[in-house]
XYZ file of C-alpha atoms in Angstrom:
306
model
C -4.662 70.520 -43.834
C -3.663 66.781 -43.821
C -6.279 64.485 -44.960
C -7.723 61.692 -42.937
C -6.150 58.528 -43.619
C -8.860 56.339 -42.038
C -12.253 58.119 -42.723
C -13.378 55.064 -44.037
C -13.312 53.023 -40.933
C -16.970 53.160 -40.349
C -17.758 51.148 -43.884
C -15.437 48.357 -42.855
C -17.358 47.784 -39.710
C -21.063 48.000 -41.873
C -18.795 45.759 -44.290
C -17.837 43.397 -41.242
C -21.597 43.333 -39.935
C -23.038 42.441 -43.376
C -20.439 39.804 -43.369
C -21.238 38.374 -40.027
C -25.417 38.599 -40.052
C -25.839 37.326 -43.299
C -28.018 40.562 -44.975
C -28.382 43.667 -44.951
C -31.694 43.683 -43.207
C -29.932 41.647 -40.446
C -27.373 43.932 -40.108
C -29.300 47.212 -39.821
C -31.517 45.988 -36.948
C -27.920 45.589 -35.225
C -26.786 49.071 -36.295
C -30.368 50.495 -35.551
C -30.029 51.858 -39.388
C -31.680 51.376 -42.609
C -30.449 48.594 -45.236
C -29.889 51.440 -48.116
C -28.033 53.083 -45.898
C -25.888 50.035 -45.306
C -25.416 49.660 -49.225
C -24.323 53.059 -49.648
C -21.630 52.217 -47.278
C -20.446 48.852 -48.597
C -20.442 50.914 -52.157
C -18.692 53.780 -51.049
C -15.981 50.864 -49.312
C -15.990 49.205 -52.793
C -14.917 52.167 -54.903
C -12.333 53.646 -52.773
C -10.614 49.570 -52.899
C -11.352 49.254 -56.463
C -13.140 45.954 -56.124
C -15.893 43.861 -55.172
C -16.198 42.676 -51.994
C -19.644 40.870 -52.308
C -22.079 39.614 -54.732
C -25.179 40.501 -54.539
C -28.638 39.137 -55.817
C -32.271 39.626 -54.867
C -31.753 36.542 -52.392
C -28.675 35.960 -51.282
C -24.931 37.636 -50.645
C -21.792 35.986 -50.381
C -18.008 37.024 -50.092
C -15.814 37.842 -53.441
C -12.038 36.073 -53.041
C -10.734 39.535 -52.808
C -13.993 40.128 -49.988
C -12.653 36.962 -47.825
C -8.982 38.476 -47.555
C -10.160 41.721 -46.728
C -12.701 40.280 -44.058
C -10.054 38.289 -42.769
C -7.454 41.178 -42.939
C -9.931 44.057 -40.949
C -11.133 42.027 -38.497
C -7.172 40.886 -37.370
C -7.067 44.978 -37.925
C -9.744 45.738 -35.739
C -8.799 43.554 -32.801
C -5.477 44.648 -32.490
C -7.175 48.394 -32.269
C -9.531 46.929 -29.513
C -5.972 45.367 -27.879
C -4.080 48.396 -27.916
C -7.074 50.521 -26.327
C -7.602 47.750 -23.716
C -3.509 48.321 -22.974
C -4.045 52.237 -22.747
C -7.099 51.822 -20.695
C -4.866 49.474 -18.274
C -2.377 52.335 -17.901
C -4.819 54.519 -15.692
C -7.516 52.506 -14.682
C -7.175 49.674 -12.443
C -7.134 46.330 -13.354
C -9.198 43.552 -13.755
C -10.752 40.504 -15.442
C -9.538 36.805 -14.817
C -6.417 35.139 -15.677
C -5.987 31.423 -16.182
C -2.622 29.605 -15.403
C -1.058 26.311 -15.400
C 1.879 25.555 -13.142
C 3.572 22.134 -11.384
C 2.624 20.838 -7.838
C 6.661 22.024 -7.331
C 6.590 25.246 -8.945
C 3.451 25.720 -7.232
C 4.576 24.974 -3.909
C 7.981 26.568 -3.569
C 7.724 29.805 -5.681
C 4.476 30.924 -6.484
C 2.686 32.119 -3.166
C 4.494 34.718 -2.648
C 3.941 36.545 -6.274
C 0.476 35.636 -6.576
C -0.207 36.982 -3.268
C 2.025 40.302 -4.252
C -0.012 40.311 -7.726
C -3.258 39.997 -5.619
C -2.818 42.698 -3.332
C -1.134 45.003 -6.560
C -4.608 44.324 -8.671
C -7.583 43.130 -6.730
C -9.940 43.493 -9.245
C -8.327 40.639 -11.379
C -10.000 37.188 -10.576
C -6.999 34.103 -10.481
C -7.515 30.840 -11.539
C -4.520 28.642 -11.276
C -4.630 24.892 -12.272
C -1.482 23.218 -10.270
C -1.555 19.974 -12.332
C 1.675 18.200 -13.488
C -0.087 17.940 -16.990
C 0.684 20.270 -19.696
C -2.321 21.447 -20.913
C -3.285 22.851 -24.081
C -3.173 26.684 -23.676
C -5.281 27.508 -26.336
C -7.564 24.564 -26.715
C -8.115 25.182 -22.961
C -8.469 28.509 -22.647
C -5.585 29.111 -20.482
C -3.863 32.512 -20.890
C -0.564 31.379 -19.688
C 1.259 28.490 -17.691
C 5.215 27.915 -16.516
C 6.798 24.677 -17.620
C 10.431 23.017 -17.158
C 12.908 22.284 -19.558
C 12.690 22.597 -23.158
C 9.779 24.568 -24.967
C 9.735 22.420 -28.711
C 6.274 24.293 -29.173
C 6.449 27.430 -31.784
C 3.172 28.606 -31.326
C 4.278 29.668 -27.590
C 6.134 32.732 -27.001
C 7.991 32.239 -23.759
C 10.256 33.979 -21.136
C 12.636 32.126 -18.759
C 12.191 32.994 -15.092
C 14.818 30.672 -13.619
C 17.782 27.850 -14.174
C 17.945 25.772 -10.611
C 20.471 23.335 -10.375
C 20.073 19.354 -10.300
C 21.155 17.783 -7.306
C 21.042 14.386 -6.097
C 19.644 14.342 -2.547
C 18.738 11.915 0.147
C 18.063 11.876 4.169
C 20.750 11.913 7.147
C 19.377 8.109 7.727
C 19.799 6.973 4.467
C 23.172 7.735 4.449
C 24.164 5.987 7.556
C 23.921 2.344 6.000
C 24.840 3.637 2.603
C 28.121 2.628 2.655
C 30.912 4.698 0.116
C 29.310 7.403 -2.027
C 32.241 8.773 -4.040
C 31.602 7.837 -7.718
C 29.375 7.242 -10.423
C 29.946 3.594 -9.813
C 28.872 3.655 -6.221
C 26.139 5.526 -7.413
C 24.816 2.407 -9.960
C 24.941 0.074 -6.350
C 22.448 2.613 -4.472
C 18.891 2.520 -3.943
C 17.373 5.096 -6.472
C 14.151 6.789 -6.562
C 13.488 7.818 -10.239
C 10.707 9.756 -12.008
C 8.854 8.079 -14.707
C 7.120 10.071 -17.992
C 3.527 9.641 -17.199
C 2.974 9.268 -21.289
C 5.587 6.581 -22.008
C 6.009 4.312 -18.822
C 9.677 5.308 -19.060
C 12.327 6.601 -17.013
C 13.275 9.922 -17.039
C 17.377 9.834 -17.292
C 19.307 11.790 -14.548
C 21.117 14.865 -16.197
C 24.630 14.308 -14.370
C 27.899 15.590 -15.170
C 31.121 14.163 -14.554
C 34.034 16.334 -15.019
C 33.415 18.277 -17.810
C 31.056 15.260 -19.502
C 26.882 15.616 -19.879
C 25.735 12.815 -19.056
C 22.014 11.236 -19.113
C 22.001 8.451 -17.080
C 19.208 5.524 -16.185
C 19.245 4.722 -12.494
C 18.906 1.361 -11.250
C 15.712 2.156 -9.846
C 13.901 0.315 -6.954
C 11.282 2.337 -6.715
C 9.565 4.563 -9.413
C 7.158 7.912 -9.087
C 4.822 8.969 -12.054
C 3.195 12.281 -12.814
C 4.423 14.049 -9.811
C 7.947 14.946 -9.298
C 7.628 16.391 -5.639
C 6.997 12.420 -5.053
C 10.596 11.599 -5.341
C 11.650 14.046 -2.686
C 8.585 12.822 0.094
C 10.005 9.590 -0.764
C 14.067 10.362 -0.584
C 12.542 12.272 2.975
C 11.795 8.866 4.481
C 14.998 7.561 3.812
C 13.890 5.105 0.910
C 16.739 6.063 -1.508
C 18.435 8.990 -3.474
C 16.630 10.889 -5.448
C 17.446 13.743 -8.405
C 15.545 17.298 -8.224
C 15.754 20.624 -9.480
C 17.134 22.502 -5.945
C 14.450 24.713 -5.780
C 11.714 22.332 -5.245
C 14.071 20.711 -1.894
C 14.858 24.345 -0.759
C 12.470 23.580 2.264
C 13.611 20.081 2.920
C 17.007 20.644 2.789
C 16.911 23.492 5.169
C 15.331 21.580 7.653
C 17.748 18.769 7.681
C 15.573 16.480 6.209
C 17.709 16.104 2.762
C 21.228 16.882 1.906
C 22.976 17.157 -1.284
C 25.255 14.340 -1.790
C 27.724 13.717 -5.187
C 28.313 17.425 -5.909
C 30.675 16.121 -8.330
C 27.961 14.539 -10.550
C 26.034 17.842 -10.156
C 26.125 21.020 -12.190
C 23.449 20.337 -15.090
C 20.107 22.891 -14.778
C 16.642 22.997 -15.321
C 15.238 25.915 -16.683
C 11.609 27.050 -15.564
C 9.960 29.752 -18.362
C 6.621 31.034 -18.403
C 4.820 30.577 -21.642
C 2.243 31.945 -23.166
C 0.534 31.691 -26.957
C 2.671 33.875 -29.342
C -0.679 34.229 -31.946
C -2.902 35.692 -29.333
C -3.443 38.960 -27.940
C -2.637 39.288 -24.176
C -4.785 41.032 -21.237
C -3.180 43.681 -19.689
C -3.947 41.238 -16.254
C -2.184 38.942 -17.780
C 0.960 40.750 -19.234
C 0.954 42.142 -15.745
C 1.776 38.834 -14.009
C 3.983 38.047 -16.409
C 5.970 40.960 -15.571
C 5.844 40.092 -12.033
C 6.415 36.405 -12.854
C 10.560 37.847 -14.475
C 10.682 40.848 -11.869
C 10.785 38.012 -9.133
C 13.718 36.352 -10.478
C 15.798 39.325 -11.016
C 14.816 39.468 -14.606
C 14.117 42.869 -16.686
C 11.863 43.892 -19.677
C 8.196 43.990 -20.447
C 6.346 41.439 -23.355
């Protein structure tokens, strides 16, 4: 008959409960047990390790160096158990609990309704919070379970999956271009009117990503008017014929298929922008929010769970 490797699991949690209430006394009015009970378990725990996990004295106990790793060490242990039984429980129960994300004003607008509406109707029992903010919040110090951002991630604490790449293109309206004059070259680029996007944090420009033949290129435009914090700015702007503007495609989709925009200098265009959703790699996910994740990569023709 094989043995039982974890028979012991029940002393780690009196160990744990000691730990966290300060006494034995505390921790058997939790555990609706005696405090000699208690002991025998922390002893029993003790021999089968082969060391001391805590001193005790008449007044006081406190944690052994050897006690702190191990506290440290079963209490990672025991909520990854509690994770991977919330995971199995997701599997034939419905859903539900809340999920907190972060996305852009463009994101936002032109690609999220229609998955969190799918996502809604898949799990109605999960509650949605979703901040649209052109901030990037602090997922953790927030308490947001996951958010989608642009460009590059420089972050190693976030684990991250990309949902999309949509090309630049440099846009502007059907009257702009009437009076424009020649629009052929980088050059006659430099002698437009240019609507650029400055870093909220810095005050400064953020470069067009152009390319020119087979060159990268990140170049200033002579700007002569400037939008901060949000980037859906520069194409309300480019709408009313004030200049030309630069913007991941997706977030002119609408605009250009009314004839309000049209892509001009294709060219110059050819760079990306990539759009991920990330999420802390250190914590454990809900099954809610795994979920939407998978959703979030099923949309965009991706494949593959977390």
């Amino acid at each position: 008959m094989m043995a039982r490797k974890f028979d012991h699991l029940a002393d780690v949690e009196v160990f744990l409960s000691v730990v966290e209430h300060g006494s034995f006394s505390a921790a058997a009015i939790v555990l609706s047990t005696t405090p000699s009970v208690l002991s025998r378990a922390l002893s029993r725990l003790e021999a089968r390790l082969g060391t001391q996990l805590l001193r005790r004295t008449t007044r006081s106990l406190s944690l052994t160096d050897a006690g702190q790793r191990y506290a440290n060490e079963a209490r990672d242990a025991f909520a990854r158990l509690g994770q991977a039984e919330q995971a199995m429980r997701s599997t034939t129960a419905q859903l539900s609990g809340k999920v907190r994300m972060s996305v852009s004003t463009g994101y936002g607008q032109q690609r999220l309704p229609p998955i969190l509406a799918a996502y809604a109707r898949a799990y109605p029992l999960v509650e949605l919070d979703v901040d649209i903010t052109n901030r990037n919040v602090d997922l953790v110090a927030e308490g947001f379970d996951l958010a989608i951002r642009s460009g590059p991630l420089p972050s190693s604490t976030m684990a991250s999956r990309q949902l999309e790449a949509s090309p630049l293109c440099l846009l502007a309206s059907p009257a702009y271009l009437e009076t424009a004059g020649s629009l052929a070259t980088l050059e006659d680029l430099a002698r437009q009117q240019c609507i650029a996007f400055v870093r909220p944090n810095t005050g400064r420009v953020f470069p067009w990503q152009l390319r020119d033949g087979d060159r990268d290129i990140d170049w200033i435009p002579p700007a002569s008017v400037m939008v901060s914090t949000d980037a859906m700015g520069v194409i309300w702007l480019a709408e009313q014929g004030m200049g030309i503007a630069l913007c991941p495609r997706l977030f002119a989709e609408t605009s250009l298929a009314a004839g309000q925009l049209v892509e001009i200098l294709p060219q110059l265009s050819g760079r990306t922008r990539a759009f991920s959703v990330v999420y802390p790699a250190h914590r454990g996910l809900s099954a809610a929010s795994r979920a939407l994740i998978d959703m979030l990569v099923a949309a965009h023709d991706s494949s593959g769970g977390i």
